[in-house]
């Protein structure tokens, strides 16, 4: 057992940290968000230069052969800085889907563009009624010669407005909520029949509602049996989100401790109040628990046993959700008035944390799912 | 001891409910129910209807529009107003500056301001907080220097709620910088917002809206007749003002209305095949909040009943308990609402900046996250819950 | 609406408080517990003298016509002092059952003895498998001429070892868990076929396991339709327990605040630590919430609408359970070492509070029941 | 970074599990599983078996019976011991006085005490706490005055765990009352409990048992060769001793074992027609604790891994986190156990006073409430959780 980063991992971490320190301050980020797409193509190019965009792909595929721990390292740093670029959508989510589903030819066609920062991807999975279920899919895929045609409506597609390429789940067979019959399809965002409505999200990112009307598509893997792959990829997304959340929490905790030490009231630093110190300690305990579970998630997201893997991911999401809610609410409360304004960073972290807490299944739903699977400890 | 409302009290409740549900326009109440801010015009419209029926400022002295109600009647009035999603009469007018002028103002001030304040012909804002002061209100640095028959005011206020709508501001300013204690040498001054030298800068809050502002005073000349009461005694008036809101602070009616709405929406939202309201875990979470809310309602009634025996000029430390628990429960309901809405809390509806597109997801989803974000403030403002705990520790537990 | 005690109620409260202050200190109580029955017949006689034992019965019946608020007043005082005499069993529980079920003749036969302190009663309801359900009754009642014969095993009968008279639930008809078929029966504790095993309880009281083998009995009311009366009486018991719990919590809170003010460590009172002050405040908020709900319970326990009544009682038990757990655990923690010894009062209060929290349905079960009934606020 | 155990570590775990489950008598382990105290004889028996296999004091120096294990191996050893309900080697011997003697004792002391301490031929108790001192350990008032080749000890100790079983006590006593700071002038002295002048008075705890005692010293004469290390430097040795238990403090294995038992019992207990383990609400409560426990296990492993890089003589403030969260979770499991047992937590089984009647209700019910009561202590002793928070605030957060 070894918790130390490898030399390569430390190098990666240092270069990401340095770049964010240089280029991703609070004011700079405001500028990136104000761009037409809601993020910076310039920063995106820097990510490409650092090798971050090809991270999860093998060297043969045109990437850098990074694992889930590398992804977690990047995402934690991004969480601290509240990066708004479509890294999660393109590299984490679609990267995982491609690695598990795409053929060598498809990889060859896509990965170089991704790694070079020339191709942004988005994962179109959610539908109006699906509420985080991976099987509640009404979008249809119908065979059309060698290819497919997709018709349906996808919702809450993260960075779906700026993506050049969409990975779309659709049903080629089977009934609503059935495990069988689901496929994953590659769609060009400018294909005829695609219409998109982009919008900002509560946490300063972007998403889109996407309508697909008889859109030409290419299957990624088996067009009717993609669910195990979607589940595997979903768990890798969860692991990355957990890591990002730890970054968000780390920043909120650090800002709060710093604020308590510097903010003066009634003639002394408010952090001299023992009641507030103890609350900062409880936040720290929550943070360390979350950090531990994010590591556990990174370790278990590639576990070969799907049941053990899912148990672990449910547990991780629960811990992250609980710690994040605790730390976020306390960070705002202990900051007082400035905590509830957009002019100070902590509130932005709080909003991102809230969306992570409630995205990809909220804490209650993951706890219920873990309980249904019998918990973590065998009787 | 009889813990039930009397027949008269129940009849009074019926009368209030009837008034609020038939006289206040439905669109305003629905907007409040959805969790949206009301506009300036809507706030004015609602308050003027109430005032026309003598219901805007029932707790004021009778000669200035007050009703001679018991504390229980005042409680019922407030509870029905909250439960029926009626925007309360503007607090700065009805609960803050109005009672101060009625108690400490000159006859001329009373005539000039009280009727207009009750009717919201004047929209007041509050100039107490200053940057860096926080809960240590008395450390304020804004000055008012006498120059002939004017004060010249310089300084900066912050967290000034709805200053962008305001006609007048009531301020605390330091008139005697040499006073021995920082609570001394402060005066309570009324200032027309149109006076040259006043600048208002909006502060955007987490929900994306603008509720609060910074207000700068740069050599603002204020006629001395706008001083309330005696010079250098402003701290006393501010304490009177802050102690005035004692029981409504729990906002039990607001939480009840939100729980009702949550239950309605949870019947519409489905998790798998089942309506959310049928989920045992969710029902139990809801029920747990309902229990605490019922207890708080009873606690509030006990404080209300106790009011009869108290000197109304003294703050009641029990109101700190109402503030602590009331804010926690209001915040809990905002989280339950997000539970119901589910994934569709995510889109940000930028209506403040003129977006006219239909909402993404169900129409009730858009306000869920902003309400959660915005309501974090209620355990911070008006004396944070930490300050309330200090008050209880000292005034009730005797530490 | 009026929260003030009437003159009679204040008189009652004063006389109970005075008597307990005189006779029910920590050491005195230890002595009462050491008596063969685990409580003091002498104190019991004093209760009779003060009119407490006849409190809930009308003057015609030989009592004093007290209502639920009077009962709550007495129980709260008893909670503060941790009274170990069988007041709850005899006067609260059996008193409520008799008032609702007994005929005038039965009242005449029983009440004078109760009021005079010559007759102790116990309510034999629980069975091994019943887990707080009022309908899970396997004890059978069979007709025997004008009377009845009871056979079965009753468990956890509070003060069942010292009672002269038992009120026993038994099934004269109907299936297990059916609402129909349940009766309430009067049994003499020295009747042939009664065997009892008494034992101490965790909170310093007494209980008994009781075996009934073809024991002669007399029906109280309809021998097959007693359930509504059992439910009504059960709710009155809950209201009384809530009041007692408020007394227990009040004492724990007062002892804790007092301890924080007087206990010195590192050269100053530990109560000067703001973190501990704030925790004492949170305990106080919990206490006031519990006090409010106990009042609500006293008001609602006689509500004519059974559904509203049950909703209210579930809610009250939940609040009492949560407040009591919070206050109890914090009281022990803030006392430190002496809190976990039997030599100091607060631990005894903690134990009683724990048993109230988990007796007559624990917090979770009442919360679940309230949720099933749709909560307190109509949509 | 590789967060999995290596093949060697997994093999080591197998070896430990095999040893604990085959060599330690089943009746002892079952008694621990039920939550009952083990007797003196059982404790001695278990420790001697471990010692015979070199497993009683693996963290000691190799020459005195230690194993040259990595921190991860020590962790696995402890985890398997806890998960398999094996009573740990007596802490006062293995983790407290033993390491102090090994580090600071004379050669004669090492020879006299260490083998006997490892084998529990000597049962040690700890004489640190005094009445009124609580967490302010250094304010102790027991004195040791030099008289020829003896110290004469006078004073009172309290919270002395299992003093009724003890052969020897290791004490802190003041040898220089004139020292400038209260931490100075204290010595670390070993005292035979048979020495005239020692009185032990049991203190009954909430569960009804006797685990702790008061110990009085009345002109107790102790040979000077029983002084450990240097006179007046006892505070340093005490700090070394208290910092020694760093990671096992979370007792994750104990909580795991209890959760396993709770799940087994919850399959037996029925609520209505349904086994308790099938109740979604109860399962979710359990799962929530399991999640925190898994996180704590990972936290503990991180601290363990970190140990390799640390100076083992310095306390690790991260162990305060393990203490805080570990005690909270252990306490949470005691409540879950009461949830399962239900109404049958009520009877008090007075076995300490010789009651031999069968338990009222199911046999597993009797220990539920006493365990809950007794385990309130774990957030109090060994530095209360409030003290731990102070440590983290200062040593980690830099307040």
Short mmCIF file of C-alpha atoms in Angstrom, two decimals, chain C residues 126-132 155-156 158 177 197-203 207 209 263-267 273 276 279 325 329-330 332-344 346-348 350-352 354-355 357-358 362 364 367, chain D residues 132-136 159 182 201-208 269-273 276 281 285 335 338-349 357-362 364 366 369-370 372-373 376-377 379-380 384-387 389:
data_model
loop_
_atom_site.label_atom_id
_atom_site.label_comp_id
_atom_site.label_asym_id
_atom_site.label_seq_id
_atom_site.Cartn_x
_atom_site.Cartn_y
_atom_site.Cartn_z
CA UNK C 126 -46.25 -6.08 25.84
CA UNK C 127 -45.49 -9.60 24.65
CA UNK C 128 -42.27 -11.14 23.52
CA UNK C 129 -42.89 -10.55 19.82
CA UNK C 130 -44.99 -7.41 19.94
CA UNK C 131 -42.31 -4.70 19.72
CA UNK C 132 -44.66 -1.86 20.76
CA UNK C 155 -43.41 -9.01 29.26
CA UNK C 156 -41.75 -5.80 30.39
CA UNK C 158 -43.65 -1.81 34.44
CA UNK C 177 -52.45 -8.25 14.45
CA UNK C 197 -40.51 -12.59 37.83
CA UNK C 198 -39.53 -9.08 38.86
CA UNK C 199 -36.27 -7.39 37.91
CA UNK C 200 -34.62 -3.99 37.92
CA UNK C 201 -34.58 -1.92 34.74
CA UNK C 202 -31.71 0.07 33.28
CA UNK C 203 -33.17 3.33 34.56
CA UNK C 207 -40.55 -4.43 35.73
CA UNK C 209 -42.29 -10.95 33.26
CA UNK C 263 -15.80 23.27 37.32
CA UNK C 264 -12.34 24.77 36.97
CA UNK C 265 -9.63 23.52 34.66
CA UNK C 266 -6.43 25.17 33.51
CA UNK C 267 -7.16 27.83 36.12
CA UNK C 273 -14.88 28.33 26.77
CA UNK C 276 -18.95 24.89 25.47
CA UNK C 279 -23.19 23.78 23.06
CA UNK C 325 -30.86 12.20 23.03
CA UNK C 329 -25.39 12.85 25.27
CA UNK C 330 -24.14 16.41 25.56
CA UNK C 332 -22.59 13.43 29.77
CA UNK C 333 -19.89 14.69 27.40
CA UNK C 334 -19.71 18.12 29.02
CA UNK C 335 -19.56 16.62 32.49
CA UNK C 336 -16.63 14.47 31.43
CA UNK C 337 -15.56 11.61 33.69
CA UNK C 338 -18.04 12.16 36.50
CA UNK C 339 -20.84 12.02 33.95
CA UNK C 340 -20.26 8.33 33.37
CA UNK C 341 -20.33 7.28 37.02
CA UNK C 342 -23.29 6.20 39.09
CA UNK C 343 -22.11 8.53 41.83
CA UNK C 344 -23.42 11.65 40.17
CA UNK C 346 -26.68 13.33 35.65
CA UNK C 347 -25.90 9.78 34.57
CA UNK C 348 -29.09 8.51 36.17
CA UNK C 350 -29.32 10.10 31.10
CA UNK C 351 -30.32 6.49 31.63
CA UNK C 352 -33.95 7.36 32.30
CA UNK C 354 -32.59 6.82 27.11
CA UNK C 355 -35.33 4.46 28.20
CA UNK C 357 -36.50 7.77 24.14
CA UNK C 358 -36.68 4.10 23.27
CA UNK C 362 -38.55 4.59 19.56
CA UNK C 364 -37.50 6.09 14.29
CA UNK C 367 -41.20 9.20 12.69
CA UNK D 132 -10.49 17.81 39.74
CA UNK D 133 -7.67 17.70 37.20
CA UNK D 134 -9.47 16.18 34.24
CA UNK D 135 -7.70 17.08 31.03
CA UNK D 136 -5.36 19.40 32.93
CA UNK D 159 -10.22 6.97 36.95
CA UNK D 182 3.57 22.91 36.65
CA UNK D 201 -12.07 2.27 46.07
CA UNK D 202 -14.15 1.14 43.11
CA UNK D 203 -16.29 3.63 41.16
CA UNK D 204 -19.40 2.20 39.59
CA UNK D 205 -19.95 3.36 36.03
CA UNK D 206 -23.22 3.92 34.18
CA UNK D 207 -23.34 0.39 32.83
CA UNK D 208 -23.35 -0.91 36.39
CA UNK D 269 -35.46 -9.32 14.92
CA UNK D 270 -38.78 -8.62 13.24
CA UNK D 271 -40.77 -5.42 12.96
CA UNK D 272 -44.23 -6.57 12.02
CA UNK D 273 -43.80 -9.19 9.32
CA UNK D 276 -35.41 -5.55 10.71
CA UNK D 281 -34.74 3.20 6.86
CA UNK D 285 -28.87 4.32 8.84
CA UNK D 335 -27.03 3.08 19.20
CA UNK D 338 -30.10 -0.65 20.64
CA UNK D 339 -32.25 0.01 17.57
CA UNK D 340 -32.11 -3.68 16.76
CA UNK D 341 -32.76 -4.90 20.27
CA UNK D 342 -35.79 -2.65 20.65
CA UNK D 343 -37.89 -2.86 23.83
CA UNK D 344 -35.62 -5.48 25.41
CA UNK D 345 -32.90 -2.97 26.15
CA UNK D 346 -34.93 -2.20 29.27
CA UNK D 347 -34.14 -5.05 31.75
CA UNK D 348 -31.01 -4.61 33.83
CA UNK D 349 -29.08 -7.85 34.12
CA UNK D 357 -31.27 -15.90 36.20
CA UNK D 358 -31.56 -16.28 32.45
CA UNK D 359 -31.82 -12.98 30.59
CA UNK D 360 -35.19 -11.35 30.07
CA UNK D 361 -35.78 -11.26 26.34
CA UNK D 362 -33.26 -12.47 23.77
CA UNK D 364 -28.14 -10.70 22.98
CA UNK D 366 -28.75 -7.64 27.90
CA UNK D 369 -27.94 -0.55 26.87
CA UNK D 370 -24.90 -1.05 29.14
CA UNK D 372 -24.28 2.35 24.99
CA UNK D 373 -23.94 3.82 28.47
CA UNK D 376 -20.08 7.37 26.21
CA UNK D 377 -16.70 7.40 27.96
CA UNK D 379 -15.19 10.49 23.67
CA UNK D 380 -14.14 11.61 27.16
CA UNK D 384 -11.72 14.37 25.49
CA UNK D 385 -12.87 15.14 21.96
CA UNK D 386 -12.93 18.80 22.98
CA UNK D 387 -9.23 18.58 23.83
CA UNK D 389 -10.31 19.66 18.72
#
